[in-house]
mmCIF file of N, CA and C in Angstrom:
data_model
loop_
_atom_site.group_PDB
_atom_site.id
_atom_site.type_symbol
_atom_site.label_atom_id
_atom_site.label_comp_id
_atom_site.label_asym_id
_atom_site.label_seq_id
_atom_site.Cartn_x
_atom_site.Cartn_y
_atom_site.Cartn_z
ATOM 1 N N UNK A 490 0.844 -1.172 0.000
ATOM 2 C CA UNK A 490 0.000 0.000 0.000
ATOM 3 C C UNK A 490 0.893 1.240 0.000
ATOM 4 N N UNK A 491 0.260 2.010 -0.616
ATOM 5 C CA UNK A 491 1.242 3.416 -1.066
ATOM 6 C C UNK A 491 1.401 4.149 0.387
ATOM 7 N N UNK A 492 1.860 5.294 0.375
ATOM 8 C CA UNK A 492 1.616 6.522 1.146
ATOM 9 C C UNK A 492 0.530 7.017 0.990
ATOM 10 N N UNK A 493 -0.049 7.571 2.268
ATOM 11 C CA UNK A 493 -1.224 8.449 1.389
ATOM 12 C C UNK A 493 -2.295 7.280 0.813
ATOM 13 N N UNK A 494 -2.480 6.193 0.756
ATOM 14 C CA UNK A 494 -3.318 5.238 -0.193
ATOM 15 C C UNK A 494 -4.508 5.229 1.208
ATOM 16 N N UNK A 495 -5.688 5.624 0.699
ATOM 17 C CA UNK A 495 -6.948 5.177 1.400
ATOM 18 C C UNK A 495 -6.785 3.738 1.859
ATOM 19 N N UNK A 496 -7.144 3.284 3.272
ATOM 20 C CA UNK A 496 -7.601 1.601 3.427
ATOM 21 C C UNK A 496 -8.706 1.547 2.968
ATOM 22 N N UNK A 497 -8.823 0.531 2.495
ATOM 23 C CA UNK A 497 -10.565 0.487 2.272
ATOM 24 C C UNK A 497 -11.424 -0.408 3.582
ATOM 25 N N UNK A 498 -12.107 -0.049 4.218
ATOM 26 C CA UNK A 498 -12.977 -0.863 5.109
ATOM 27 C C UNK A 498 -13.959 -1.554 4.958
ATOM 28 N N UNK A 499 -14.415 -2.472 5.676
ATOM 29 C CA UNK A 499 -15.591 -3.681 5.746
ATOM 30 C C UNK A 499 -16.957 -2.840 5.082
ATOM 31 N N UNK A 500 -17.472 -3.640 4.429
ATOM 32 C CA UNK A 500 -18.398 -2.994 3.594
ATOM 33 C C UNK A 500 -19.811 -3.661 4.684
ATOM 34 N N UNK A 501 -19.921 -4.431 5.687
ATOM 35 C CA UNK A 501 -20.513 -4.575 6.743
ATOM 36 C C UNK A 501 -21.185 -3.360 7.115
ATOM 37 N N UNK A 502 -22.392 -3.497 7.685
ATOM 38 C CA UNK A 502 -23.068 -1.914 8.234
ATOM 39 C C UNK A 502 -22.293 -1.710 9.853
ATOM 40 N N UNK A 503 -21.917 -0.586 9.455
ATOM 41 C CA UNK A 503 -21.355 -0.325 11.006
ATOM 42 C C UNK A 503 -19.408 -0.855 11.541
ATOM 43 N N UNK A 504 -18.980 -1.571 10.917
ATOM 44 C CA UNK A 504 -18.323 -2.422 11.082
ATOM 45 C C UNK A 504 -16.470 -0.956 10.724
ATOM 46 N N UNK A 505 -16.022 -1.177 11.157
ATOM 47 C CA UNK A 505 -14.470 -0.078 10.701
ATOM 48 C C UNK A 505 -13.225 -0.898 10.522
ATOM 49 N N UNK A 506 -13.921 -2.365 10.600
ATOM 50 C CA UNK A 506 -12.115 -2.834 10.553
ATOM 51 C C UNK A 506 -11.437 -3.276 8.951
ATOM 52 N N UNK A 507 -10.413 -3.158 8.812
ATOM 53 C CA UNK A 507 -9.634 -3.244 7.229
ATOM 54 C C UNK A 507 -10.404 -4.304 6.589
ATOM 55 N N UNK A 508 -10.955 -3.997 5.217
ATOM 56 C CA UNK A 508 -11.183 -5.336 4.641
ATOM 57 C C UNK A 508 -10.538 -5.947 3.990
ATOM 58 N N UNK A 509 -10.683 -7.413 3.665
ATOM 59 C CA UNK A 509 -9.302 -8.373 3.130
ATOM 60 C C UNK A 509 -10.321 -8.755 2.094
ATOM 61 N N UNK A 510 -10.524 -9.921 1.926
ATOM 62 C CA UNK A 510 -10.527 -10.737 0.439
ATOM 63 C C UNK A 510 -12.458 -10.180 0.357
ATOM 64 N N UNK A 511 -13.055 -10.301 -0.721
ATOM 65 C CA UNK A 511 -14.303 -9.508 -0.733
ATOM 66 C C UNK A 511 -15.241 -8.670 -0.173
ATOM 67 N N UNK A 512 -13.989 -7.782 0.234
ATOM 68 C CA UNK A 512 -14.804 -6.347 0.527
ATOM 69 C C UNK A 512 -15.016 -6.412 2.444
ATOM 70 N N UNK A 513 -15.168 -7.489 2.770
ATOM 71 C CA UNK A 513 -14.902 -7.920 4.259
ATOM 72 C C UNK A 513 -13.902 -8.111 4.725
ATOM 73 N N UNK A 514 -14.279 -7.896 6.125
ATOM 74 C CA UNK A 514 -13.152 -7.975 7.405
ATOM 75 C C UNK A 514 -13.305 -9.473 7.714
ATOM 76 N N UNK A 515 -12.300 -10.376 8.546
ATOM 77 C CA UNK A 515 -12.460 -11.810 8.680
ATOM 78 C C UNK A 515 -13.756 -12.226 9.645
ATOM 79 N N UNK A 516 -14.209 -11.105 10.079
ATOM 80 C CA UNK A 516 -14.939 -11.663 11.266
ATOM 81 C C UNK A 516 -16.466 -11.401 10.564
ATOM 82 N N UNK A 517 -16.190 -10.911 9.245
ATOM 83 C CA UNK A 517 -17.756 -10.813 8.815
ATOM 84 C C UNK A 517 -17.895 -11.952 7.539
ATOM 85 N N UNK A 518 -16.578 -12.767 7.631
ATOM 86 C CA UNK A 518 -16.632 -13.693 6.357
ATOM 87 C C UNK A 518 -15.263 -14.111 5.344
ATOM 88 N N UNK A 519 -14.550 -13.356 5.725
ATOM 89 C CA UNK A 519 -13.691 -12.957 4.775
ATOM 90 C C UNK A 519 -12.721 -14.654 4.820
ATOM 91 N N UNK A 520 -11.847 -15.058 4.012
ATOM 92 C CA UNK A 520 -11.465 -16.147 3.806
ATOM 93 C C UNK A 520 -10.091 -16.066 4.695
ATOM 94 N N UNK A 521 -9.533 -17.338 5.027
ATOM 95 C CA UNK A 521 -8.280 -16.667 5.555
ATOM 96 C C UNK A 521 -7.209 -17.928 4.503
ATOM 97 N N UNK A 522 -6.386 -17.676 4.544
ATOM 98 C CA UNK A 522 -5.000 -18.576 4.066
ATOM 99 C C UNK A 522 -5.075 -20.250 4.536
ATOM 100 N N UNK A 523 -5.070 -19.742 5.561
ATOM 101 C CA UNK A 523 -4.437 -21.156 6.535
ATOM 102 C C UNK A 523 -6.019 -22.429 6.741
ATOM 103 N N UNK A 524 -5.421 -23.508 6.783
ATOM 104 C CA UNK A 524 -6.613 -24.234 6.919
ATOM 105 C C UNK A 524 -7.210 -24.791 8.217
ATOM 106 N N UNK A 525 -8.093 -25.770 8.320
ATOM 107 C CA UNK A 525 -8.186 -26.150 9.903
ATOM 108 C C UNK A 525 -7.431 -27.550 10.541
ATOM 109 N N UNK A 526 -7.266 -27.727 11.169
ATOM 110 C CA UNK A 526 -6.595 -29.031 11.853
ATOM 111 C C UNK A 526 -7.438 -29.463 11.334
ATOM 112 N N UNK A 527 -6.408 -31.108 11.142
ATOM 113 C CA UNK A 527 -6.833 -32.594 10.670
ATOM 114 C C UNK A 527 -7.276 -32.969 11.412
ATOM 115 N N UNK A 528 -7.433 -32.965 12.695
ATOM 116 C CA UNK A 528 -7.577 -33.995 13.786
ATOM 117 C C UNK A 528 -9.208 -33.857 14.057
ATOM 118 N N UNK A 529 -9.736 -35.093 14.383
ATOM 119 C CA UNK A 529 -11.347 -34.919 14.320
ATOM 120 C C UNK A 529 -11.652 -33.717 15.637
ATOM 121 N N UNK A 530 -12.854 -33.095 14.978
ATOM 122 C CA UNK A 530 -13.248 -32.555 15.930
ATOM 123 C C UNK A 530 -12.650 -31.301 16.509
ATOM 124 N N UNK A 531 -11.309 -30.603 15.808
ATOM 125 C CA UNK A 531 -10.467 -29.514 16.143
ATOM 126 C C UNK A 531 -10.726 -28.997 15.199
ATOM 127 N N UNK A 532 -11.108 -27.227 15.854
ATOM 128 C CA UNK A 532 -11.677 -26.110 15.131
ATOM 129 C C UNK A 532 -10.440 -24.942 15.143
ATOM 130 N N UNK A 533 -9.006 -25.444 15.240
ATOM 131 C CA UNK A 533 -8.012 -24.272 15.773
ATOM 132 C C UNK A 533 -7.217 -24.673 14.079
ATOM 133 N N UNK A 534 -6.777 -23.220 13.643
ATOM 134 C CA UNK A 534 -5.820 -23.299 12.807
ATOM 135 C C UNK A 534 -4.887 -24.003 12.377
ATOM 136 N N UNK A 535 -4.600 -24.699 10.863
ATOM 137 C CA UNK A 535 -3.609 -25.693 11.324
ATOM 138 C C UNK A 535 -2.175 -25.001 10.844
ATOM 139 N N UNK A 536 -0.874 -25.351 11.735
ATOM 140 C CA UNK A 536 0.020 -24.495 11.750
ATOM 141 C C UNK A 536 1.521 -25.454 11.073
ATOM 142 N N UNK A 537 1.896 -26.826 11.280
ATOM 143 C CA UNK A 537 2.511 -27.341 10.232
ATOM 144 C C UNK A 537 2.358 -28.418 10.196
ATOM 145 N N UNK A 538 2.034 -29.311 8.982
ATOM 146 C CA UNK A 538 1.423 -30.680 9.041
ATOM 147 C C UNK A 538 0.244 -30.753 9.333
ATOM 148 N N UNK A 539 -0.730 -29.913 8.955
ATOM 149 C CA UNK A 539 -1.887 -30.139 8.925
ATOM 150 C C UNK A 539 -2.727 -30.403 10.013
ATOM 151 N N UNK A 540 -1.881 -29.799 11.157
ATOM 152 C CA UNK A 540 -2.485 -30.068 12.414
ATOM 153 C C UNK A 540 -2.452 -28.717 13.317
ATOM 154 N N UNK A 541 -2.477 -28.322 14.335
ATOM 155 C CA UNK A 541 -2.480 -27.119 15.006
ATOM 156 C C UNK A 541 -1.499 -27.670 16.599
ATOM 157 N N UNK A 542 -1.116 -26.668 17.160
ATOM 158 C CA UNK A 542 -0.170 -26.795 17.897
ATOM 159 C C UNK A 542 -0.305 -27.813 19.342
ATOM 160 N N UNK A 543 -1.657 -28.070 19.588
ATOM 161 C CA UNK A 543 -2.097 -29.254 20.459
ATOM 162 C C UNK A 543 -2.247 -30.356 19.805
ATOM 163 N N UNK A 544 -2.033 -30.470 18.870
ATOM 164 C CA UNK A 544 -2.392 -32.037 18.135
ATOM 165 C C UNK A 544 -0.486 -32.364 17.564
ATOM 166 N N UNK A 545 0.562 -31.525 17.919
ATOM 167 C CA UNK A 545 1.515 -31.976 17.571
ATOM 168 C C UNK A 545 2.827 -30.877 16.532
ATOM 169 N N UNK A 546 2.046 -29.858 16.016
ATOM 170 C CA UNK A 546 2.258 -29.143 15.391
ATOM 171 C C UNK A 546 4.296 -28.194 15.600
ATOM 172 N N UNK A 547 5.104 -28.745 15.536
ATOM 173 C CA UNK A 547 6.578 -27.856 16.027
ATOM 174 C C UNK A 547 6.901 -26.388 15.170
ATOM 175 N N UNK A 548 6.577 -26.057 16.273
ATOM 176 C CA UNK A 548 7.145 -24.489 16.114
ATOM 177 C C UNK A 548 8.522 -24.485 16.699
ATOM 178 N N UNK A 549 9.087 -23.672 15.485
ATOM 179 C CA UNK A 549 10.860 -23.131 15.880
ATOM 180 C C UNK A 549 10.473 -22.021 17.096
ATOM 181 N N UNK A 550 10.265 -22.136 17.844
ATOM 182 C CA UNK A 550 10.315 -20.693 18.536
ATOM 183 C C UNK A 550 11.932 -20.629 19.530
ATOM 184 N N UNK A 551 12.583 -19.758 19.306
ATOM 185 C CA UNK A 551 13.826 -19.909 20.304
ATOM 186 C C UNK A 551 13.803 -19.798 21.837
ATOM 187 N N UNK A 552 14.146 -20.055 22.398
ATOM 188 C CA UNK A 552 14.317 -19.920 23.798
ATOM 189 C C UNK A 552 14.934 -19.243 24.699
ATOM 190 N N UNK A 553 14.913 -18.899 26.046
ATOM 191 C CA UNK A 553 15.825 -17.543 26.290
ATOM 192 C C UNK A 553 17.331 -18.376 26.685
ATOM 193 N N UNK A 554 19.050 -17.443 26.649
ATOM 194 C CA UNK A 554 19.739 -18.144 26.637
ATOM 195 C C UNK A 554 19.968 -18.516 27.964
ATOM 196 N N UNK A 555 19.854 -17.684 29.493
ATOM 197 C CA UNK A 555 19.683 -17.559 30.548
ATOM 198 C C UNK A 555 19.847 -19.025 30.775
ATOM 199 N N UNK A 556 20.865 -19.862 31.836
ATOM 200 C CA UNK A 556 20.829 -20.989 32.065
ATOM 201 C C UNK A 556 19.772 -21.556 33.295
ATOM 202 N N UNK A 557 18.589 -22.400 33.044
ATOM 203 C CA UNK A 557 17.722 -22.616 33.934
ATOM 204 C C UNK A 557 16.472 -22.031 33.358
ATOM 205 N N UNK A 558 16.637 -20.904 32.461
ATOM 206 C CA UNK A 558 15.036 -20.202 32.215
ATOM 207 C C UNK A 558 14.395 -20.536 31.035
ATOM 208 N N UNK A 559 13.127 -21.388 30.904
ATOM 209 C CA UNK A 559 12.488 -22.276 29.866
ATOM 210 C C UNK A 559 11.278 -21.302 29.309
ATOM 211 N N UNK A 560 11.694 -19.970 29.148
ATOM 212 C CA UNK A 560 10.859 -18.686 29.106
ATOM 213 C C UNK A 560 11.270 -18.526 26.991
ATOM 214 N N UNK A 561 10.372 -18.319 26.191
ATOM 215 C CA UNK A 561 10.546 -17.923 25.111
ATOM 216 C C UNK A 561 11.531 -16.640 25.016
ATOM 217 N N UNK A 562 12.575 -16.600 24.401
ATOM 218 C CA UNK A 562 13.492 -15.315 23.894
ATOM 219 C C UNK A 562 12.588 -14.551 23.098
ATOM 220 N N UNK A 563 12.869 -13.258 23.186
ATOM 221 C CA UNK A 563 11.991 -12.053 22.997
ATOM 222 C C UNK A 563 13.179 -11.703 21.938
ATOM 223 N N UNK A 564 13.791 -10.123 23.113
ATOM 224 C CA UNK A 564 14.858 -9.319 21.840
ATOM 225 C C UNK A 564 16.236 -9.425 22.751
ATOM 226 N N UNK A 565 17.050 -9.849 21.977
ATOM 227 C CA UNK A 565 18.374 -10.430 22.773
ATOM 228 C C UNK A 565 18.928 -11.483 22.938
ATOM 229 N N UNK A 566 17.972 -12.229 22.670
ATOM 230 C CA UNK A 566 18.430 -13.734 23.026
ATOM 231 C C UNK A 566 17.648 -13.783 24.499
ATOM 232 N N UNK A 567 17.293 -13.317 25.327
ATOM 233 C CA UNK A 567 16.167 -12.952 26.431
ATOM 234 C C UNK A 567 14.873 -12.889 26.464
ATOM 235 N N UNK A 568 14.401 -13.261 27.516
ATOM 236 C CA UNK A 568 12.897 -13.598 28.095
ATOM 237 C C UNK A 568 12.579 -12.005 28.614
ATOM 238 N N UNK A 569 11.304 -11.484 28.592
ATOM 239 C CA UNK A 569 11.114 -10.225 28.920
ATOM 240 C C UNK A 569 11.469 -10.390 30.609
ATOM 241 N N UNK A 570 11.003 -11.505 31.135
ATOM 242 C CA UNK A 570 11.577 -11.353 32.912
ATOM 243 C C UNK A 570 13.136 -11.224 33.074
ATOM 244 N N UNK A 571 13.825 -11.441 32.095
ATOM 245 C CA UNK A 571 15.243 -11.296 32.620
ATOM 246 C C UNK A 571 15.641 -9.985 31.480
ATOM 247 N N UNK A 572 15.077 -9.175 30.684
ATOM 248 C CA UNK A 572 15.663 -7.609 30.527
ATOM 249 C C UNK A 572 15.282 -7.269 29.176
ATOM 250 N N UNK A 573 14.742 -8.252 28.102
ATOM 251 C CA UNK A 573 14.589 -7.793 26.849
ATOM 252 C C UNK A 573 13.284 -7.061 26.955
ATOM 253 N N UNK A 574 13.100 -6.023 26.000
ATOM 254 C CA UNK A 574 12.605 -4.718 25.914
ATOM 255 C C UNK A 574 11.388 -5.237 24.881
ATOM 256 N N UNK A 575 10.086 -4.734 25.131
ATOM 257 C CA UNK A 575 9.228 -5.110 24.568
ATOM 258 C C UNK A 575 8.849 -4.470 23.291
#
């Protein structure tokens, strides 16, 4: 999107949030990318392998380097409890 470029919004009555794929916002319809878990009966996004992150799904997420702390790394190589900046 340019500078200066109008967003265009939800064509919904009342509604102000950005619209994505036909003229709607996701919560009035709009399609999304990603599909749903394989697993019977799971309504959560599926995130790799066709499954979502309770049915098995590995996310790279890094960890903080802090020895002992099993806290996700933020900015630094750090967990926000030991100093990285939000």
């Amino acid at each position: 999107m340019r500078h200066g470029a109008k967003k265009k919004l939800c064509s919904s009555d009342g509604c102000t949030n950005q619209s994505q794929t036909g003229g709607v916002c996701r919560r009035h319809g709009a399609k999304t990318k990603r599909q749903q878990c394989s697993a019977v009966g799971c309504t959560n996004q599926s995130q790799s392998g066709a499954v979502c992150k309770r049915y098995g799904a590995k996310v790279n997420a890094k960890r903080c380097s802090a020895e002992g702390c099993t806290n996700f790394a933020r900015n630094g190589g750090v967990c926000i409890k030991l100093g990285a900046k939000k």
